[in-house]
Short mmCIF file of C-alpha atoms and ligand atoms in Angstrom, two decimals:
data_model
loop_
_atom_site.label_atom_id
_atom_site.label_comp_id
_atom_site.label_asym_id
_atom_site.label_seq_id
_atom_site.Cartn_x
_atom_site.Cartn_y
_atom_site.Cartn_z
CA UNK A 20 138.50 77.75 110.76
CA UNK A 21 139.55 77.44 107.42
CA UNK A 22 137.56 75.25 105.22
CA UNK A 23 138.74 73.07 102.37
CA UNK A 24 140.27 73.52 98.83
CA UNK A 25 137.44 74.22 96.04
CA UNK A 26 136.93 72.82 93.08
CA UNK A 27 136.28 74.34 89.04
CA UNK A 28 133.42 74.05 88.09
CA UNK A 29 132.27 73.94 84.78
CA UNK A 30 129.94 76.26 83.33
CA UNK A 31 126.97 74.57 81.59
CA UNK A 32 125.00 76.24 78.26
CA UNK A 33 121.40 77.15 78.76
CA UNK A 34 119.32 76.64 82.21
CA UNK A 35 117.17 74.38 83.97
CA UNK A 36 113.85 74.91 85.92
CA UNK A 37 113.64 76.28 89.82
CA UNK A 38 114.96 73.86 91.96
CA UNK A 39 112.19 71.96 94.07
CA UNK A 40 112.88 70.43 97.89
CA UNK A 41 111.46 68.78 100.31
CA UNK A 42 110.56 71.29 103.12
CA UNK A 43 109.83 69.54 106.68
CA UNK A 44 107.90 72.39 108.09
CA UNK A 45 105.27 72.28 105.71
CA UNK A 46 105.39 68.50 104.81
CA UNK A 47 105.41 69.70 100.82
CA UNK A 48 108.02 69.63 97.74
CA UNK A 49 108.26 73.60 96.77
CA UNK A 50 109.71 75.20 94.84
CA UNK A 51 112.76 77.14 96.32
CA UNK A 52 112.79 80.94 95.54
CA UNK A 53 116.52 82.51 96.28
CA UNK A 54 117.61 85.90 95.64
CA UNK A 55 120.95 86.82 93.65
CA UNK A 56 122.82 85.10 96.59
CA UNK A 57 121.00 82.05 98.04
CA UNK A 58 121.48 81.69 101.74
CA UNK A 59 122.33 77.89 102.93
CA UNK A 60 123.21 76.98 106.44
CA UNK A 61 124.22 73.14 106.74
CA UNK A 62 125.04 71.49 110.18
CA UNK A 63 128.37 70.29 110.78
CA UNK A 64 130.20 67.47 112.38
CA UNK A 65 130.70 66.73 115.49
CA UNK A 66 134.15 65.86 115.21
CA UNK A 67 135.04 62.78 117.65
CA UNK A 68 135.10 60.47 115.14
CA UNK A 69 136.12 59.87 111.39
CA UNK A 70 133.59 60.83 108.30
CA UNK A 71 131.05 58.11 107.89
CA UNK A 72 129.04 57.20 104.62
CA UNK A 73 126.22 58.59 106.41
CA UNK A 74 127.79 62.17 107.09
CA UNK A 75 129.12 61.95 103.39
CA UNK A 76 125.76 60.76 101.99
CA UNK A 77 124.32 64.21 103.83
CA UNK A 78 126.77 66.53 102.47
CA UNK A 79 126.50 65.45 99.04
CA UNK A 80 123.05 66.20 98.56
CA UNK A 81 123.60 69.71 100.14
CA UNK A 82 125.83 69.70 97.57
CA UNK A 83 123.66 69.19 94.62
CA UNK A 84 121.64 71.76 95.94
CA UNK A 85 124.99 74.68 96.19
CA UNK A 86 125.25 73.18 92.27
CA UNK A 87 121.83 73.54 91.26
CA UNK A 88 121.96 76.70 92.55
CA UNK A 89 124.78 77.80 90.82
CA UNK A 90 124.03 76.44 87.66
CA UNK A 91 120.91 78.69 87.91
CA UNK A 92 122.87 81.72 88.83
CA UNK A 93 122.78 82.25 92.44
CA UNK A 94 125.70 83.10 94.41
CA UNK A 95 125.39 80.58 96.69
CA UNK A 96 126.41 81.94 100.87
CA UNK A 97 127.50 78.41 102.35
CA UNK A 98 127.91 78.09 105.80
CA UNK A 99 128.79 75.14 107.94
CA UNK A 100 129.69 74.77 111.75
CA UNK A 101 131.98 72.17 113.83
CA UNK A 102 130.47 71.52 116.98
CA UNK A 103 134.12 71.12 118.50
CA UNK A 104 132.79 71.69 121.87
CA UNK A 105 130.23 69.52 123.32
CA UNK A 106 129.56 66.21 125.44
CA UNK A 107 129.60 63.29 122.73
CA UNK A 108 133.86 65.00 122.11
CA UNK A 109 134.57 65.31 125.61
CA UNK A 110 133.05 61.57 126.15
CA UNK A 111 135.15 60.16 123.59
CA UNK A 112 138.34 62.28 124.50
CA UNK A 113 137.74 60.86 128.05
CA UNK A 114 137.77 57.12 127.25
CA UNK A 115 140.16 57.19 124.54
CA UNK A 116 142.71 59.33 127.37
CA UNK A 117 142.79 61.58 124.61
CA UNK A 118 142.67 65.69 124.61
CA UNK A 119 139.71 67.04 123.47
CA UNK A 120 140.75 69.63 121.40
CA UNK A 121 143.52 67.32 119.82
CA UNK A 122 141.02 64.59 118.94
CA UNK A 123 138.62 67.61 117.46
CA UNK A 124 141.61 68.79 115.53
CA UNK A 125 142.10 65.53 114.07
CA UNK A 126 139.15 64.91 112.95
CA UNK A 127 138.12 68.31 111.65
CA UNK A 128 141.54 67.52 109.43
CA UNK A 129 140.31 64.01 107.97
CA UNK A 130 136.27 65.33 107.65
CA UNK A 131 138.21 68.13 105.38
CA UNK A 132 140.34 65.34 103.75
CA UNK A 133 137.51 63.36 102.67
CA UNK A 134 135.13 66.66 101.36
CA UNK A 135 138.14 67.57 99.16
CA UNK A 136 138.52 63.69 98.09
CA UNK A 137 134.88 63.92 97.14
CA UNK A 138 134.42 66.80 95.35
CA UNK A 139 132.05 68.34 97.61
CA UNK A 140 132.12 72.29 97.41
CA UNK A 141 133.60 73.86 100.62
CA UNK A 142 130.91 76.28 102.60
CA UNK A 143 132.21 80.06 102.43
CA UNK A 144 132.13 79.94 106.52
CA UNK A 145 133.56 76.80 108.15
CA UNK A 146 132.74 78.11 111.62
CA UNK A 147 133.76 76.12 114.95
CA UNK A 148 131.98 76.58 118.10
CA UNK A 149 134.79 77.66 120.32
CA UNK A 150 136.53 80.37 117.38
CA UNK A 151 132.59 81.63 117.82
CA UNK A 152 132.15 81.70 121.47
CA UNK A 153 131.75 85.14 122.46
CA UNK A 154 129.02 85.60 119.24
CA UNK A 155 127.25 82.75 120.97
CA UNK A 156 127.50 84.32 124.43
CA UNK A 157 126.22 87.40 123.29
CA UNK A 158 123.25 85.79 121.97
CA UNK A 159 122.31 83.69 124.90
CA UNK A 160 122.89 87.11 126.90
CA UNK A 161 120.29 89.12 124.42
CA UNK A 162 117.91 86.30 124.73
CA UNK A 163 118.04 86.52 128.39
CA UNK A 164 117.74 90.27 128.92
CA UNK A 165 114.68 90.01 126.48
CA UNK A 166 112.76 87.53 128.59
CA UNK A 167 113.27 84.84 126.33
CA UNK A 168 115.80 83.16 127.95
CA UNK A 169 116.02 82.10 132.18
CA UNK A 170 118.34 80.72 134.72
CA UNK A 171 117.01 77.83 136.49
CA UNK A 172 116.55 78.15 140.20
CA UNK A 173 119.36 76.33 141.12
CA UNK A 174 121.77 78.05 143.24
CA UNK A 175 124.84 75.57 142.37
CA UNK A 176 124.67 75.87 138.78
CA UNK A 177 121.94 78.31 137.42
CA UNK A 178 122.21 77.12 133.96
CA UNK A 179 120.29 79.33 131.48
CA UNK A 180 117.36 77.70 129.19
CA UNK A 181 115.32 78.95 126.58
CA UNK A 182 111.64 79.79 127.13
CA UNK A 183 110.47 77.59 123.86
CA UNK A 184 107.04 79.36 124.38
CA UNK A 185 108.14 82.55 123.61
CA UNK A 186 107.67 82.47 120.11
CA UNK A 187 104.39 81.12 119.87
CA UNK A 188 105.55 78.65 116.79
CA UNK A 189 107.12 76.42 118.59
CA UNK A 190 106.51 73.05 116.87
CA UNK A 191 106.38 74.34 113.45
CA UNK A 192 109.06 73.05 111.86
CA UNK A 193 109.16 69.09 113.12
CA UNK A 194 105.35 68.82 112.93
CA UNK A 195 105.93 66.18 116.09
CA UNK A 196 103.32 65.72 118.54
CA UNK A 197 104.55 66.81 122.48
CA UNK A 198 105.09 62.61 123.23
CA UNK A 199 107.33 62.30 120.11
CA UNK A 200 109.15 65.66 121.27
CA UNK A 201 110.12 64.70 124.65
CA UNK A 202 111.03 61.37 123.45
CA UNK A 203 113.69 62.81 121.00
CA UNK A 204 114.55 65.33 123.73
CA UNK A 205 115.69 62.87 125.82
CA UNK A 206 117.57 61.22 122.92
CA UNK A 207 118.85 63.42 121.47
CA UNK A 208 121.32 65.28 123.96
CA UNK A 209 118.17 67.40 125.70
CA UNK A 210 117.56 67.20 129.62
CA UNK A 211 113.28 66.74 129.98
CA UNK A 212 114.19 65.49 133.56
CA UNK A 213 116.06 68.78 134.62
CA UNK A 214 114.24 70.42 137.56
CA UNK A 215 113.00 73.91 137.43
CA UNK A 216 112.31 74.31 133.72
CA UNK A 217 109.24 76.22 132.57
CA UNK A 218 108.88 73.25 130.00
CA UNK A 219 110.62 69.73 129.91
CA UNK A 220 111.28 70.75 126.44
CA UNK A 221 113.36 74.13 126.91
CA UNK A 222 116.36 73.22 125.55
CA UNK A 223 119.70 74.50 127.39
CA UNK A 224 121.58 77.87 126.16
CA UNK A 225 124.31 78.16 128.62
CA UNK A 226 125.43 75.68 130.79
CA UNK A 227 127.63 77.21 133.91
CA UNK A 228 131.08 75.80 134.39
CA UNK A 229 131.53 72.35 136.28
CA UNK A 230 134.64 71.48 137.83
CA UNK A 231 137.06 69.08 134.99
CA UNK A 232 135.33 70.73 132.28
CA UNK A 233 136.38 73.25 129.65
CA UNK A 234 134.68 76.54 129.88
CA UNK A 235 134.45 79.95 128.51
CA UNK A 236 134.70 82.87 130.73
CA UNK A 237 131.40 85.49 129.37
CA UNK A 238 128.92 88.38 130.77
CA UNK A 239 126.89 85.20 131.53
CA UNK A 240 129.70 84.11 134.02
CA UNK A 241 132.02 81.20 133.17
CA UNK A 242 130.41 78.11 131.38
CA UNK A 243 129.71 76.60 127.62
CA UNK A 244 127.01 76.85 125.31
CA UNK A 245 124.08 74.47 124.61
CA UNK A 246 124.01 72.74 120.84
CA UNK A 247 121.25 74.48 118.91
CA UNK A 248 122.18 78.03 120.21
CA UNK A 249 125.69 77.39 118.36
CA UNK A 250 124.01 77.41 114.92
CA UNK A 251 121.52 79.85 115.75
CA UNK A 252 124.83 82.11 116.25
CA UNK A 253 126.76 80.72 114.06
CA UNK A 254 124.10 81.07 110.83
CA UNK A 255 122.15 84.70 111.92
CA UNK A 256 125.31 86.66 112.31
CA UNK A 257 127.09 85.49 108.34
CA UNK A 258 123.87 84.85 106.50
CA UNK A 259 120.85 86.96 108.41
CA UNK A 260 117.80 86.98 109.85
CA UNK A 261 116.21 84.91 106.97
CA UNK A 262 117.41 81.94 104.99
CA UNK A 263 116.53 79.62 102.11
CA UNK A 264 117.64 76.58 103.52
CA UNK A 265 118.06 75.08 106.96
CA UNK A 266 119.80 71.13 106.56
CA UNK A 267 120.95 68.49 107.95
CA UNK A 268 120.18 64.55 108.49
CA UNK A 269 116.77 63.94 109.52
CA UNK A 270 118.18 63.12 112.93
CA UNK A 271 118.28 66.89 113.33
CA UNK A 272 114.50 68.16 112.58
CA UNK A 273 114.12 67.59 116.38
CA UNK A 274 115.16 69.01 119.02
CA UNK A 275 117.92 70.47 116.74
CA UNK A 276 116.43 72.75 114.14
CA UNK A 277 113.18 72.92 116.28
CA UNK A 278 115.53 74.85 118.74
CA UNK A 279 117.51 76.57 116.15
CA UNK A 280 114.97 78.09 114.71
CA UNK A 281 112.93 79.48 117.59
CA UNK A 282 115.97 80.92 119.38
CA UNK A 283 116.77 82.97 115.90
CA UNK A 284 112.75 83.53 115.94
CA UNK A 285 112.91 85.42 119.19
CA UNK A 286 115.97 87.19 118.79
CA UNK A 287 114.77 88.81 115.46
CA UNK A 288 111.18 88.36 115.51
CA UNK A 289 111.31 87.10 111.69
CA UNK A 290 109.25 84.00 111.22
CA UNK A 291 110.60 81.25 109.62
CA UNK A 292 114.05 81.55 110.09
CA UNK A 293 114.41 79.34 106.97
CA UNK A 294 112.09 79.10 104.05
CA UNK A 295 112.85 75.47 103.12
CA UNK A 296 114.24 72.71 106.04
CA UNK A 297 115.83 69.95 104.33
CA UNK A 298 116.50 67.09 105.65
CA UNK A 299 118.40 64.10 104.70
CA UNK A 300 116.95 60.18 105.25
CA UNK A 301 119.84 57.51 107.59
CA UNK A 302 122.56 55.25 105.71
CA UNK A 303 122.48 52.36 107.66
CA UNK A 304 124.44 49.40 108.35
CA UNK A 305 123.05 45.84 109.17
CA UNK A 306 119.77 46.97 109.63
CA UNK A 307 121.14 49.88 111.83
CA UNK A 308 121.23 53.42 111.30
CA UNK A 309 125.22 54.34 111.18
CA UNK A 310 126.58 56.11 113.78
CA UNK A 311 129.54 56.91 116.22
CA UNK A 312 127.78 55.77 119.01
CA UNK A 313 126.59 52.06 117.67
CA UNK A 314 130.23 51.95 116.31
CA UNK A 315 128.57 50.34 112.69
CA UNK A 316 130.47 52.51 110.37
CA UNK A 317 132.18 52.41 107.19
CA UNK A 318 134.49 55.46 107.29
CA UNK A 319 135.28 57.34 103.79
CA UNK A 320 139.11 57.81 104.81
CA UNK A 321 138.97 53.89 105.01
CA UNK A 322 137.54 53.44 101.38
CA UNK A 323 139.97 55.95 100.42
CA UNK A 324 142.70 53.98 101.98
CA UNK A 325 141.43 50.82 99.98
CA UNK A 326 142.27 52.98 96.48
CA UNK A 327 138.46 53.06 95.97
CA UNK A 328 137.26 55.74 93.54
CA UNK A 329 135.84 59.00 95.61
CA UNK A 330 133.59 59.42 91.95
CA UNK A 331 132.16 55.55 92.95
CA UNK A 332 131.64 56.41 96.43
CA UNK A 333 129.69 59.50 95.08
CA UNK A 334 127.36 58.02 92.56
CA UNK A 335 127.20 55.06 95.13
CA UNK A 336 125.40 57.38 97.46
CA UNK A 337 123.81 59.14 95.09
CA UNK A 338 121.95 55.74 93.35
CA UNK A 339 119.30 56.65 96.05
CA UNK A 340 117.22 59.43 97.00
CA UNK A 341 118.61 61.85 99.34
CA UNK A 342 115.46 61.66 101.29
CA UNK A 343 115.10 57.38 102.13
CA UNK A 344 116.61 55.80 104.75
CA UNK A 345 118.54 53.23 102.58
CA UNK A 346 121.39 50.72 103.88
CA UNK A 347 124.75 51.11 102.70
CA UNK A 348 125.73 47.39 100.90
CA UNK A 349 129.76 46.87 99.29
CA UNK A 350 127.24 45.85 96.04
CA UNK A 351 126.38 49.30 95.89
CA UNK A 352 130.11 50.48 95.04
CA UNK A 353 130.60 47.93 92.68
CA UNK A 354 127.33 48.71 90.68
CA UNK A 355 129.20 52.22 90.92
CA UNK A 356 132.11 51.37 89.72
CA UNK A 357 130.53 49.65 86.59
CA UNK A 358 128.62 52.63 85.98
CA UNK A 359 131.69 55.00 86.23
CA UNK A 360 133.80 52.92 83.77
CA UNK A 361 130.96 52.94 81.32
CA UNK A 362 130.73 56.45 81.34
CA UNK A 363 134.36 57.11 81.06
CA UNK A 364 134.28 54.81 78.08
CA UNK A 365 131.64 57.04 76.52
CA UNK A 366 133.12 60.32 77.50
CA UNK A 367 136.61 59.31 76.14
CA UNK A 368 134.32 58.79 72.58
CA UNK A 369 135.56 61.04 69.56
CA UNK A 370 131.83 61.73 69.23
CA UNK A 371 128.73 60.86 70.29
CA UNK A 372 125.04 61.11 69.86
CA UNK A 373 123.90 64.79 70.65
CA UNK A 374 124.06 65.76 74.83
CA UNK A 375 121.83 68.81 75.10
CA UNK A 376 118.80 66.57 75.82
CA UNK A 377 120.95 64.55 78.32
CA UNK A 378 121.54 68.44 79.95
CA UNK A 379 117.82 69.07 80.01
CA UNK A 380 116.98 65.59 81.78
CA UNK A 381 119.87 65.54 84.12
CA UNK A 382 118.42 69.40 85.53
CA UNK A 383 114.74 68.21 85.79
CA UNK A 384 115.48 65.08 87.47
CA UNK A 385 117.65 67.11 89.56
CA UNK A 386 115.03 70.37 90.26
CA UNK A 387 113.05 67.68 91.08
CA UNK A 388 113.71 67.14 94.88
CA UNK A 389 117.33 66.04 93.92
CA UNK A 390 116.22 63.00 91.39
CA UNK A 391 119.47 61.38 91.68
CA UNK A 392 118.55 57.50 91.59
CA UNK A 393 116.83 59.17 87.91
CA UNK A 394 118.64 61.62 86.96
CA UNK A 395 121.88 58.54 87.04
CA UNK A 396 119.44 56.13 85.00
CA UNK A 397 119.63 58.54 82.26
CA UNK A 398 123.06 59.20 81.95
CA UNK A 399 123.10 55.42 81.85
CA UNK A 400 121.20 55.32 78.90
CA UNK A 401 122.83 58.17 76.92
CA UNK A 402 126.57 56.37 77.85
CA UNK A 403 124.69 53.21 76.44
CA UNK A 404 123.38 55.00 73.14
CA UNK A 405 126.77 56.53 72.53
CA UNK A 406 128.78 53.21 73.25
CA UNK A 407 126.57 51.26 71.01
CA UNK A 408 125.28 53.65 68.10
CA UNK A 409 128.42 56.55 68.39
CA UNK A 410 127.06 59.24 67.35
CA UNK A 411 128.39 62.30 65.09
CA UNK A 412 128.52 64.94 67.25
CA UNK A 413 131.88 65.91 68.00
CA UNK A 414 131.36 68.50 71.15
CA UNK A 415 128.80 65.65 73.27
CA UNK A 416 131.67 63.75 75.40
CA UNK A 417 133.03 66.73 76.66
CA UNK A 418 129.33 68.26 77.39
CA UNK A 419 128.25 65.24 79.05
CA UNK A 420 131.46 65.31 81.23
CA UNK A 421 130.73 68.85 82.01
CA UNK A 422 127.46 68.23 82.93
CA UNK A 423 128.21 65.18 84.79
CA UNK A 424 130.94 67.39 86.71
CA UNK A 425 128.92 70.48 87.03
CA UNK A 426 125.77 68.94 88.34
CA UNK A 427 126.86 65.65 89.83
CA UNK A 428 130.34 66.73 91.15
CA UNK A 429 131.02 63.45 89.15
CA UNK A 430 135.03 63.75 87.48
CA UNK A 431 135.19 61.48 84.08
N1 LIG B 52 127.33 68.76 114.93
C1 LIG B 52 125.96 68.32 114.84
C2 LIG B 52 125.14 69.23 114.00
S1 LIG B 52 125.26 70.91 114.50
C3 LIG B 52 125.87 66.89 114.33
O1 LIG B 52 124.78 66.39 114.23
N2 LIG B 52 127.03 66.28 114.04
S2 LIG B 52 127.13 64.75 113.53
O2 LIG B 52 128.55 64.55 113.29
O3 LIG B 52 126.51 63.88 114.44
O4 LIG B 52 126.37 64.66 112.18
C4 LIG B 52 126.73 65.45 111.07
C5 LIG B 52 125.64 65.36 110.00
O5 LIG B 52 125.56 64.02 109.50
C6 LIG B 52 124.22 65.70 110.53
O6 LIG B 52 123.50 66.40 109.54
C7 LIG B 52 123.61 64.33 110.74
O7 LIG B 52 122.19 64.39 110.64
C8 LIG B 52 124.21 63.54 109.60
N3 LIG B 52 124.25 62.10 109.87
C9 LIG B 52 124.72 61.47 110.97
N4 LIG B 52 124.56 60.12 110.85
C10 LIG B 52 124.00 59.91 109.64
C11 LIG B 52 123.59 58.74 108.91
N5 LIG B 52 123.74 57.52 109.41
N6 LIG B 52 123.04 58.91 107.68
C12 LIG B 52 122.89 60.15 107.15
N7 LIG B 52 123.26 61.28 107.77
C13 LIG B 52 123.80 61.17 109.00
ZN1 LIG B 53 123.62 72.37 113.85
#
């Protein structure tokens, strides 16, 4: 697919410390290590329904990440899917009378509308399941012929699963005990019920074609692939067998990544597929996480619609940590919007009091776990300290917008 239009970014003097991250499979901030090119594999959407301030609160702090990266160097290999095949679209196309691939076209469109409108740097790979079909099918069929994959005995539709033993690590990554597993299974698009299964928690790799639904003619016979083998696919054949960062909402560290990562475990035997698995915290609504199928949203296309600033939506989401569950509130924007007219006041100074500091704070804040709710309190104060003292220094606005636009995505 093609992805969306980038952005300049600004190149910033000096450089900041490593960057730091939360990594769920060991439970610890560490320090991330990349090569020259750092290797970053974000989930998609699932596109049945318009980009929500939850989706946009994930990708923006995958985005700090591709900036902190590049501000120390790396070459940063972005990839992202679109799971434009699977049950939630086909659900939605079905009520709504709608064509699948139609409504996943659509919505694809606006979740590229609203990346662009924010800022957010576009992966290098915007890969959707059905352009990658036959790399998927190929996968499932190498898992199978290597014994780490089976068709359940089931002569109608002899779906093939994943043996999640097989790797001997399953587990690692969520940390979840087997009662909080099953649970999510069952949540969270798995089948723990399905008869025949080595293990209630073998999550599906191929599921063979039912009559009035789309599928994919293969070497595995006709059918459709299961979720977490699309991103297994999708991220080991552009970025390898290792990478140094596996994210997504937290909604994802089970069964999602769980399954991700021991399918790409058995195919190449390298363990962990990812060094660092990031994951995100919930924007909720009235006391409710926010999502498609509650209905509790607050689209992005709609703020955009209202003439509300993509920079106060940003810095909105960004007031809090990447990693709390936080509620989204219409205070929030407006504290945003105060903050981004104060700082356009101070960038549109003649001069100001010196920035560099300001550049040093803003990347430890920001190499710390992604410091935003900190890292914004001190461009607060320096705004503050230039609009009330000036300052002599004739080359700080445009440094601090720089910064602000190299390392927040923020435009003055
Ligand atoms: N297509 C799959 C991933 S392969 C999927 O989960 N799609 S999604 O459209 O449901 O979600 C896209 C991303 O947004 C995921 O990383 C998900 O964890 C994140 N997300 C969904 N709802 C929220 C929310 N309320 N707050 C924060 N992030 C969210
Ligand atoms: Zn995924």
């Amino acid at each position: 697919m093609h992805t969306w239009a980038s952005v300049d970014v600004p190149r910033l003097p000096g450089e900041g410390p490593p960057l730091r991250l939360h990594d769920t499979s060991t439970g610890r901030v560490r320090p991330t290590a990349p090569g020259r090119e750092a290797l970053m594999y974000v989930c998609g959407i699932t596109p049945y329904d318009a980009t929500h301030l939850g989706h946009a609160a994930t990708y923006l702090a995958f985005d700090l990440v591709n900036r902190l990266w590049r501000d120390l160097g790396h070459d940063v290999h972005y990839v992202q899917n679109v799971t434009d095949i699977d049950d939630p679209l086909l659900e939605r196309a079905a009520r709504d009378q709608d064509d699948w691939v139609v409504l996943g076209m659509r919505e694809t469109a606006l979740f590229r509308e609203d990346m662009e409108a924010l800022r957010v740097l576009p992966p290098r790979h915007f890969i959707g399941a059905v352009e990658a079909m036959g790399e998927i099918s190929e996968l499932v069929g190498k898992l199978l012929a290597s014994g780490a994959a089976y068709r359940v005995d089931d002569a109608e539709f002899p779906d093939v699963y994943f043996d999640s033993a097989v790797t001997g690590h399953f587990g690692y990554e969520s940390n979840y005990d087997e009662e909080t597993m099953l649970r999510f299974s069952a949540e969270r698009g798995g089948d723990p019920e399905r008869p025949g299964k080595r293990s209630p928690l073998d999550p599906l790799l191929w599921r063979t074609a039912r009559e009035g639904e789309p599928s994919w003619e293969s070497d595995l016979g006709a059918g459709r692939p299961g979720w977490h083998v699309e991103c297994a696919a999708i991220a080991l054949n552009r970025l390898g067998t290792q990478i140094d960062l596996n994210g997504g909402g937290s909604d994802l560290i089970f069964p999602h990544h769980e399954c991700g990562a021991a399918h790409a475990e058995a195919f190449t035997g390298v363990h962990p597929f990812a060094r660092h698995y990031t994951h995100t915290g919930m924007i909720g609504l009235d006391g409710e996480k926010m999502s498609k199928s509650r209905g509790n949203l607050v689209f992005v296309s709609k703020l955009r619609a209202e003439n509300v600033d993509p920079n106060a939506i940003r810095i909105a989401l960004l007031a809090g940590h990447y990693r709390s569950d936080r509620a989204w509130t219409s205070g929030l924007l407006d504290e945003a919007n105060a903050r981004l007219v104060r700082w356009r006041e101070a960038a549109a100074l003649p001069a100001a009091p010196p920035a560099d500091e300001l550049l040093t704070r803003l990347r430890t804040h920001l190499a710390d776990d992604l410091d935003t709710p900190r890292a914004l309190v001190a461009v607060d104060a320096w705004a503050d300290r230039a609009l009330e003292r000036r300052g002599t220094d004739g080359d700080a606005p445009a440094l601090f917008r720089d910064a602000l636009d190299a390392l927040l995505g923020v435009r003055l």
